[in-house]
Short mmCIF file of C-alpha atoms and ligand atoms in Angstrom, two decimals:
data_model
loop_
_atom_site.label_atom_id
_atom_site.label_comp_id
_atom_site.label_asym_id
_atom_site.label_seq_id
_atom_site.Cartn_x
_atom_site.Cartn_y
_atom_site.Cartn_z
CA MET A 36 202.96 -38.18 -69.08
CA SER A 37 200.21 -35.68 -69.04
CA LYS A 38 196.96 -36.56 -70.76
CA ASP A 39 194.16 -34.62 -72.33
CA LEU A 40 191.42 -36.17 -70.11
CA TYR A 41 191.58 -37.96 -66.76
CA ASN A 42 189.24 -40.68 -65.58
CA ILE A 43 187.88 -39.51 -62.18
CA ALA A 44 185.97 -41.28 -59.39
CA VAL A 45 184.18 -39.39 -56.71
CA VAL A 46 183.60 -41.67 -53.62
CA GLY A 47 180.82 -40.31 -51.39
CA ALA A 48 179.41 -38.43 -54.43
CA THR A 49 175.97 -37.99 -52.82
CA GLY A 50 177.32 -36.34 -49.71
CA ALA A 51 177.77 -32.58 -48.92
CA VAL A 52 181.42 -32.56 -49.97
CA GLY A 53 181.01 -35.08 -52.84
CA LYS A 54 178.43 -32.84 -54.54
CA GLU A 55 180.58 -29.80 -54.05
CA ILE A 56 183.51 -31.71 -55.63
CA LEU A 57 181.38 -32.19 -58.75
CA ASN A 58 180.47 -28.51 -58.72
CA VAL A 59 184.12 -27.47 -58.43
CA LEU A 60 185.30 -29.93 -61.09
CA GLU A 61 182.69 -28.47 -63.48
CA GLN A 62 183.33 -24.83 -62.59
CA ARG A 63 187.09 -25.13 -62.94
CA LYS A 64 186.69 -26.97 -66.22
CA PHE A 65 188.78 -29.92 -65.02
CA PRO A 66 189.57 -32.22 -67.95
CA VAL A 67 187.26 -35.07 -66.81
CA GLY A 68 187.17 -38.16 -69.11
CA GLU A 69 185.15 -40.97 -67.65
CA LEU A 70 183.33 -40.08 -64.43
CA THR A 71 182.52 -42.72 -61.84
CA LEU A 72 180.22 -41.75 -58.90
CA LEU A 73 180.19 -44.07 -55.89
CA ALA A 74 178.27 -44.23 -52.65
CA SER A 75 176.68 -46.86 -50.36
CA GLU A 76 173.64 -48.95 -50.90
CA ARG A 77 171.59 -46.11 -49.41
CA SER A 78 171.91 -44.07 -52.61
CA ALA A 79 173.36 -46.44 -55.24
CA GLY A 80 171.08 -46.12 -58.28
CA GLU A 81 170.34 -42.42 -57.71
CA THR A 82 171.22 -39.99 -60.53
CA LEU A 83 173.52 -36.99 -60.28
CA THR A 84 174.22 -34.42 -62.94
CA PHE A 85 177.61 -33.30 -64.14
CA LYS A 86 178.06 -30.85 -67.07
CA GLY A 87 174.41 -31.44 -68.00
CA GLN A 88 174.82 -35.23 -68.23
CA HIS A 89 173.16 -37.73 -65.85
CA TYR A 90 175.28 -40.25 -64.06
CA VAL A 91 173.96 -43.22 -62.05
CA VAL A 92 175.59 -43.56 -58.65
CA GLY A 93 177.32 -46.98 -58.29
CA LEU A 94 178.03 -49.04 -55.23
CA LEU A 95 181.54 -48.55 -53.75
CA ASP A 96 181.61 -52.15 -52.60
CA LYS A 97 181.42 -53.33 -56.20
CA ALA A 98 183.75 -50.67 -57.74
CA ASP A 99 186.72 -51.56 -59.90
CA PHE A 100 189.31 -48.73 -59.74
CA LYS A 101 191.36 -50.16 -62.65
CA GLY A 102 191.49 -47.47 -65.42
CA ILE A 103 190.57 -44.68 -63.04
CA ASP A 104 193.36 -42.07 -62.78
CA ILE A 105 192.26 -40.18 -59.72
CA ALA A 106 189.72 -40.89 -56.96
CA LEU A 107 188.44 -38.11 -54.68
CA PHE A 108 187.18 -39.75 -51.51
CA SER A 109 184.85 -38.23 -48.86
CA PRO A 110 182.84 -41.14 -47.54
CA GLY A 111 183.96 -41.01 -43.87
CA GLY A 112 187.08 -42.18 -42.18
CA SER A 113 186.39 -45.91 -41.71
CA VAL A 114 185.21 -46.27 -45.29
CA SER A 115 188.28 -44.50 -46.68
CA ALA A 116 190.47 -46.62 -44.42
CA LYS A 117 189.17 -49.74 -46.18
CA TYR A 118 188.68 -48.59 -49.75
CA ALA A 119 191.40 -45.94 -50.31
CA PRO A 120 194.20 -48.54 -50.20
CA ILE A 121 192.23 -50.74 -52.64
CA ALA A 122 191.88 -47.89 -55.10
CA ALA A 123 195.54 -46.96 -54.67
CA ALA A 124 196.68 -50.54 -55.22
CA ALA A 125 194.68 -50.51 -58.53
CA GLY A 126 196.95 -47.69 -59.67
CA CYS A 127 194.63 -44.84 -58.97
CA VAL A 128 195.86 -41.77 -57.03
CA VAL A 129 193.53 -41.11 -54.06
CA VAL A 130 192.89 -37.68 -52.66
CA ASP A 131 191.18 -38.44 -49.38
CA ASN A 132 189.15 -35.88 -47.51
CA THR A 133 188.80 -37.83 -44.25
CA SER A 134 191.07 -37.66 -41.26
CA HIS A 135 192.21 -41.32 -41.64
CA PHE A 136 195.53 -40.87 -43.46
CA ARG A 137 196.43 -37.32 -42.59
CA MET A 138 199.09 -38.02 -39.98
CA ASP A 139 200.62 -40.98 -41.81
CA PRO A 140 204.19 -40.00 -42.41
CA ASP A 141 203.98 -41.67 -45.83
CA VAL A 142 200.99 -39.67 -46.90
CA PRO A 143 201.44 -35.96 -47.80
CA LEU A 144 198.93 -33.49 -46.27
CA VAL A 145 198.59 -30.64 -48.73
CA VAL A 146 197.24 -27.08 -48.97
CA PRO A 147 198.29 -25.91 -52.43
CA GLU A 148 198.90 -22.25 -51.30
CA VAL A 149 201.07 -23.47 -48.39
CA ASN A 150 203.02 -26.68 -49.20
CA PRO A 151 202.42 -27.58 -52.89
CA ASP A 152 205.76 -29.44 -53.27
CA ASP A 153 204.69 -31.98 -50.66
CA VAL A 154 202.35 -33.47 -53.36
CA ALA A 155 205.46 -35.33 -54.65
CA GLY A 156 205.27 -37.67 -51.67
CA TYR A 157 202.08 -39.27 -52.99
CA VAL A 158 204.28 -41.96 -54.70
CA LYS A 159 204.82 -43.86 -51.45
CA LYS A 160 201.15 -44.86 -51.03
CA ASN A 161 199.40 -43.37 -53.99
CA ILE A 162 197.35 -41.41 -51.43
CA ILE A 163 197.31 -37.62 -50.63
CA ALA A 164 195.34 -36.35 -47.62
CA ASN A 165 193.20 -33.25 -47.72
CA PRO A 166 193.50 -31.48 -44.32
CA ASN A 167 190.75 -30.72 -41.85
CA CYS A 168 188.49 -27.87 -42.97
CA SER A 169 189.35 -25.62 -39.99
CA THR A 170 193.04 -26.27 -40.46
CA ILE A 171 193.03 -25.39 -44.07
CA GLN A 172 191.57 -21.87 -43.73
CA MET A 173 193.82 -21.16 -40.74
CA VAL A 174 197.09 -22.15 -42.47
CA VAL A 175 196.15 -20.31 -45.72
CA ALA A 176 195.85 -17.13 -43.62
CA LEU A 177 198.77 -17.71 -41.31
CA LYS A 178 201.58 -19.17 -43.59
CA PRO A 179 202.44 -15.81 -45.17
CA ILE A 180 202.66 -14.29 -41.73
CA HIS A 181 204.73 -17.25 -40.39
CA ASP A 182 207.13 -16.77 -43.33
CA ALA A 183 207.54 -13.04 -42.64
CA PHE A 184 207.50 -12.78 -38.81
CA GLY A 185 207.84 -16.32 -37.42
CA ILE A 186 204.72 -17.47 -35.58
CA LYS A 187 205.56 -18.82 -32.12
CA ARG A 188 202.07 -19.56 -30.84
CA ILE A 189 198.54 -19.71 -32.17
CA VAL A 190 195.39 -19.66 -30.02
CA VAL A 191 192.31 -20.37 -32.13
CA SER A 192 188.57 -20.75 -31.37
CA THR A 193 186.38 -22.02 -34.14
CA TYR A 194 182.68 -21.32 -34.98
CA GLN A 195 182.05 -24.24 -37.35
CA SER A 196 178.98 -24.77 -39.44
CA VAL A 197 176.90 -27.95 -39.42
CA SER A 198 177.75 -28.86 -43.05
CA GLY A 199 181.11 -30.02 -41.62
CA SER A 200 179.18 -32.98 -40.13
CA GLY A 201 177.66 -33.79 -43.54
CA ARG A 202 174.32 -33.68 -45.22
CA VAL A 203 172.43 -35.36 -42.36
CA ALA A 204 173.45 -32.63 -39.90
CA MET A 205 172.25 -29.87 -42.29
CA ASP A 206 168.95 -31.69 -42.40
CA GLU A 207 168.90 -31.97 -38.63
CA LEU A 208 169.46 -28.18 -38.11
CA SER A 209 166.72 -27.28 -40.58
CA ALA A 210 164.30 -29.90 -39.07
CA GLN A 211 164.92 -28.54 -35.53
CA VAL A 212 164.32 -24.93 -36.62
CA THR A 213 161.04 -25.97 -38.29
CA ALA A 214 159.99 -28.08 -35.29
CA ILE A 215 160.62 -25.19 -32.90
CA TYR A 216 158.67 -22.66 -34.97
CA THR A 217 155.80 -25.07 -35.30
CA MET A 218 155.72 -25.73 -31.51
CA LYS A 219 156.89 -29.34 -31.85
CA SER A 220 159.87 -30.85 -29.97
CA PRO A 221 163.06 -30.86 -32.01
CA GLU A 222 164.55 -34.25 -32.58
CA LYS A 223 168.33 -34.87 -32.32
CA GLU A 224 170.44 -37.59 -33.89
CA VAL A 225 173.73 -36.24 -35.16
CA TYR A 226 174.63 -34.03 -32.17
CA PRO A 227 174.23 -34.85 -28.45
CA HIS A 228 172.21 -31.70 -27.95
CA GLN A 229 169.94 -29.44 -29.92
CA ILE A 230 172.06 -27.42 -32.36
CA ALA A 231 169.26 -24.99 -33.46
CA PHE A 232 169.69 -21.72 -31.58
CA ASN A 233 172.64 -23.25 -29.66
CA CYS A 234 176.41 -23.68 -29.76
CA LEU A 235 178.28 -26.87 -28.83
CA PRO A 236 181.85 -26.87 -27.70
CA HIS A 237 182.13 -30.41 -28.89
CA ILE A 238 183.31 -31.45 -32.35
CA ASP A 239 184.41 -35.10 -32.93
CA ASP A 240 185.23 -37.31 -29.87
CA PHE A 241 186.87 -36.19 -26.68
CA LEU A 242 190.42 -37.38 -25.97
CA ASP A 243 192.05 -38.23 -22.65
CA ASN A 244 193.73 -34.81 -22.56
CA GLY A 245 190.34 -33.05 -22.40
CA TYR A 246 190.58 -31.75 -26.00
CA THR A 247 188.45 -33.02 -28.84
CA LYS A 248 189.88 -34.82 -31.87
CA GLU A 249 188.95 -31.85 -33.99
CA GLU A 250 191.03 -29.54 -31.74
CA GLN A 251 193.98 -32.02 -31.80
CA LYS A 252 193.73 -32.19 -35.64
CA MET A 253 194.28 -28.41 -35.81
CA VAL A 254 197.40 -28.76 -33.58
CA ASP A 255 198.96 -31.72 -35.45
CA GLU A 256 197.96 -30.87 -38.96
CA THR A 257 199.26 -27.29 -38.76
CA LYS A 258 202.71 -28.52 -37.73
CA LYS A 259 202.78 -31.14 -40.55
CA ILE A 260 201.58 -28.66 -43.24
CA PHE A 261 203.99 -25.92 -42.05
CA GLY A 262 206.77 -28.49 -41.79
CA ASP A 263 207.55 -26.86 -38.45
CA ASP A 264 207.06 -28.69 -35.13
CA SER A 265 207.98 -25.59 -33.13
CA VAL A 266 204.72 -23.71 -33.72
CA LYS A 267 202.52 -23.97 -30.60
CA VAL A 268 198.83 -24.32 -31.28
CA SER A 269 195.95 -24.30 -28.74
CA ALA A 270 192.51 -24.86 -30.22
CA THR A 271 188.86 -24.80 -29.05
CA ALA A 272 186.36 -26.06 -31.58
CA VAL A 273 182.73 -25.04 -31.39
CA ARG A 274 179.76 -26.07 -33.56
CA VAL A 275 177.36 -23.20 -34.35
CA PRO A 276 173.91 -23.20 -35.94
CA VAL A 277 175.18 -22.06 -39.37
CA PHE A 278 174.66 -24.16 -42.46
CA VAL A 279 177.85 -23.38 -44.38
CA GLY A 280 181.10 -21.53 -43.50
CA HIS A 281 183.52 -21.73 -40.60
CA GLY A 282 184.62 -18.71 -38.59
CA GLU A 283 187.83 -18.63 -36.53
CA SER A 284 189.02 -16.17 -33.90
CA ILE A 285 192.75 -16.43 -34.23
CA ASN A 286 195.37 -15.00 -31.82
CA ILE A 287 199.09 -15.18 -32.80
CA GLU A 288 202.31 -14.37 -31.21
CA THR A 289 205.32 -13.77 -33.49
CA GLU A 290 209.11 -13.80 -33.03
CA ASP A 291 209.41 -10.47 -34.78
CA PRO A 292 207.55 -7.21 -34.10
CA ILE A 293 204.32 -7.05 -36.16
CA THR A 294 201.61 -4.48 -36.91
CA PRO A 295 198.06 -4.82 -38.22
CA GLU A 296 199.12 -2.70 -41.26
CA GLU A 297 201.88 -5.18 -42.09
CA VAL A 298 199.51 -8.12 -41.75
CA ARG A 299 196.97 -6.43 -44.01
CA GLN A 300 199.70 -5.72 -46.56
CA ILE A 301 201.09 -9.27 -46.59
CA LEU A 302 197.63 -10.91 -46.65
CA SER A 303 196.38 -8.59 -49.46
CA GLU A 304 199.06 -10.16 -51.72
CA ALA A 305 198.70 -13.73 -50.33
CA PRO A 306 197.26 -16.46 -52.67
CA GLY A 307 193.78 -17.57 -51.79
CA VAL A 308 193.27 -14.78 -49.17
CA GLU A 309 191.00 -11.70 -49.37
CA VAL A 310 191.22 -9.08 -46.64
CA VAL A 311 187.85 -7.64 -45.63
CA ASP A 312 188.72 -5.30 -42.84
CA ASP A 313 186.88 -1.96 -42.64
CA PRO A 314 185.05 -2.07 -39.28
CA GLU A 315 183.86 1.57 -39.65
CA LYS A 316 181.70 0.46 -42.54
CA SER A 317 180.77 -2.76 -40.67
CA LEU A 318 182.91 -4.69 -43.14
CA TYR A 319 184.40 -7.95 -41.85
CA PRO A 320 184.23 -11.61 -42.96
CA GLN A 321 180.93 -13.40 -42.39
CA GLN A 322 179.82 -16.95 -42.86
CA LEU A 323 176.80 -15.88 -44.99
CA THR A 324 178.77 -13.85 -47.42
CA SER A 325 181.61 -16.42 -47.67
CA ALA A 326 179.41 -19.28 -48.70
CA GLU A 327 180.12 -20.53 -52.23
CA CYS A 328 183.22 -18.42 -52.49
CA ASP A 329 186.72 -19.81 -52.91
CA GLU A 330 188.65 -17.36 -50.79
CA VAL A 331 189.78 -17.39 -47.13
CA PHE A 332 188.46 -14.01 -45.84
CA VAL A 333 190.41 -12.21 -43.10
CA GLY A 334 189.34 -9.19 -41.06
CA ARG A 335 189.25 -7.60 -37.61
CA ILE A 336 193.04 -7.49 -37.77
CA ARG A 337 194.24 -5.79 -34.59
CA THR A 338 197.09 -5.68 -32.07
CA ASP A 339 196.99 -7.80 -29.02
CA ASP A 340 198.92 -5.71 -26.62
CA THR A 341 198.81 -8.28 -23.77
CA VAL A 342 201.86 -10.00 -25.31
CA GLU A 343 205.02 -8.69 -26.90
CA ASN A 344 204.22 -9.26 -30.55
CA GLY A 345 200.58 -10.19 -30.77
CA ILE A 346 197.86 -10.03 -33.41
CA ASN A 347 194.13 -10.93 -33.30
CA MET A 348 192.11 -11.65 -36.43
CA TRP A 349 188.84 -13.21 -37.64
CA VAL A 350 189.10 -15.73 -40.50
CA VAL A 351 186.08 -17.19 -42.42
CA SER A 352 185.81 -19.60 -45.35
CA ASP A 353 183.36 -21.91 -47.02
CA ASN A 354 184.14 -25.24 -45.38
CA LEU A 355 182.69 -27.22 -48.22
CA ARG A 356 184.86 -25.38 -50.83
CA LYS A 357 188.28 -24.31 -49.62
CA GLY A 358 187.84 -26.46 -46.49
CA ALA A 359 187.18 -29.55 -48.54
CA ALA A 360 186.16 -29.85 -52.25
CA LEU A 361 188.12 -26.95 -53.71
CA ASN A 362 191.27 -27.80 -51.83
CA ALA A 363 191.03 -31.38 -53.00
CA VAL A 364 190.51 -30.33 -56.66
CA GLN A 365 193.46 -27.89 -56.39
CA ILE A 366 195.61 -30.82 -55.21
CA VAL A 367 194.42 -32.83 -58.22
CA GLU A 368 195.32 -29.85 -60.50
CA LEU A 369 198.88 -29.93 -59.11
CA LEU A 370 199.02 -33.64 -59.65
CA ILE A 371 198.02 -33.51 -63.30
CA ARG A 372 200.24 -30.38 -63.94
CA ASP A 373 203.42 -31.87 -62.49
CA TYR A 374 203.15 -35.55 -61.84
CA ILE A 375 200.69 -37.74 -63.80
P1 A2P B 700 175.10 -42.47 -49.11
O1 A2P B 700 174.40 -41.37 -49.85
O2 A2P B 700 174.91 -43.79 -49.86
O3 A2P B 700 174.92 -42.51 -47.67
P2 A2P B 700 177.98 -36.73 -45.89
O4 A2P B 700 179.39 -36.49 -45.30
O5 A2P B 700 177.35 -35.58 -46.43
O6 A2P B 700 177.11 -37.44 -44.85
O7 A2P B 700 178.15 -37.77 -47.06
C1 A2P B 700 178.81 -39.01 -46.88
C2 A2P B 700 179.03 -39.67 -48.29
O8 A2P B 700 179.70 -40.89 -48.13
C3 A2P B 700 177.64 -39.99 -48.95
O9 A2P B 700 177.85 -39.90 -50.31
C4 A2P B 700 177.51 -41.42 -48.52
O10 A2P B 700 176.65 -42.19 -49.38
C5 A2P B 700 178.88 -41.94 -48.61
N1 A2P B 700 179.08 -43.11 -47.75
C6 A2P B 700 178.90 -43.25 -46.41
N2 A2P B 700 179.14 -44.48 -46.09
C7 A2P B 700 179.49 -45.19 -47.15
C8 A2P B 700 179.93 -46.59 -47.39
N3 A2P B 700 179.92 -47.54 -46.47
N4 A2P B 700 180.21 -46.85 -48.69
C9 A2P B 700 180.13 -45.95 -49.66
N5 A2P B 700 179.80 -44.69 -49.49
C10 A2P B 700 179.49 -44.33 -48.24
#
């Protein structure tokens, strides 16, 4: 029942991810029919541009989802919790970028390079969840290795940019840097401590087990996306004073013997991955050079000889693109190719 054009809503259109969704839809020439942009009363009435046309942002509270084919949500977990089911009940397929539905067994959690067939499960609730940004880039890099060598255990430490906390956090980092250089005291609102010139081992709330929710998401979501509960994951998530792009130091232990050359070979052919690994020439993935790119960049691939079959690597991707907007749009591309 494929159509020529699809009516699309972007919920949270004025946010860091929402704006990137519009960029990605335009860049990938997605067949957009009517476009509905929604946000809160804070920015309803503002104008955004898509394909050279101006669109006035509407109020989510007053939105009617009838006639909208697909809604891409990124307004925050509690807002999605309330409005995604309303949109889904109106017959619209929701791709939700928040954590709210990710572990719901009736909601597929999809990374197109890893588990594209899981999209089919959208029929249960008319909702598909987009995984956590740090999880997405990790599973894109690790799934081909898991398929070839069987990953037993993953130890990951993240270096996550402030855009993962939204537009307000990007403003906070830049205001703090300006304040410090002009001898004023930096103000903090989004983070509990100054983020400029600092790193915070604290992303999302702390759980009773001492981990943060962000760290727990990486554990739970990886198992769901791999469809394999046996993979052990241990995560430490750190916020760093970078605007866009997440870095990850990843250590894996595999069932079968593995060499850096084999990893380079497999990843050089893996969808969505680019190997940048020539340390002699100071070539390795960096946040600055990954921003606005679609790929998951992998480098510093080397043996960990403290375990039997161990590999260390450094993985970087643009958290607003592959970590959020691009992955969501790729899910929608699968939906219209095979399902609606
Ligand atoms: P608004 O501009 O009206 O605040 P970010 O993650 O970059 O902070 O962006 C969050 C996005 O979600 C923004 O577009 C924001 O709109 C939107 N949003 C936040 N809360 C609500 C809400 N209660 N209803 C609708 N949109 C919301």
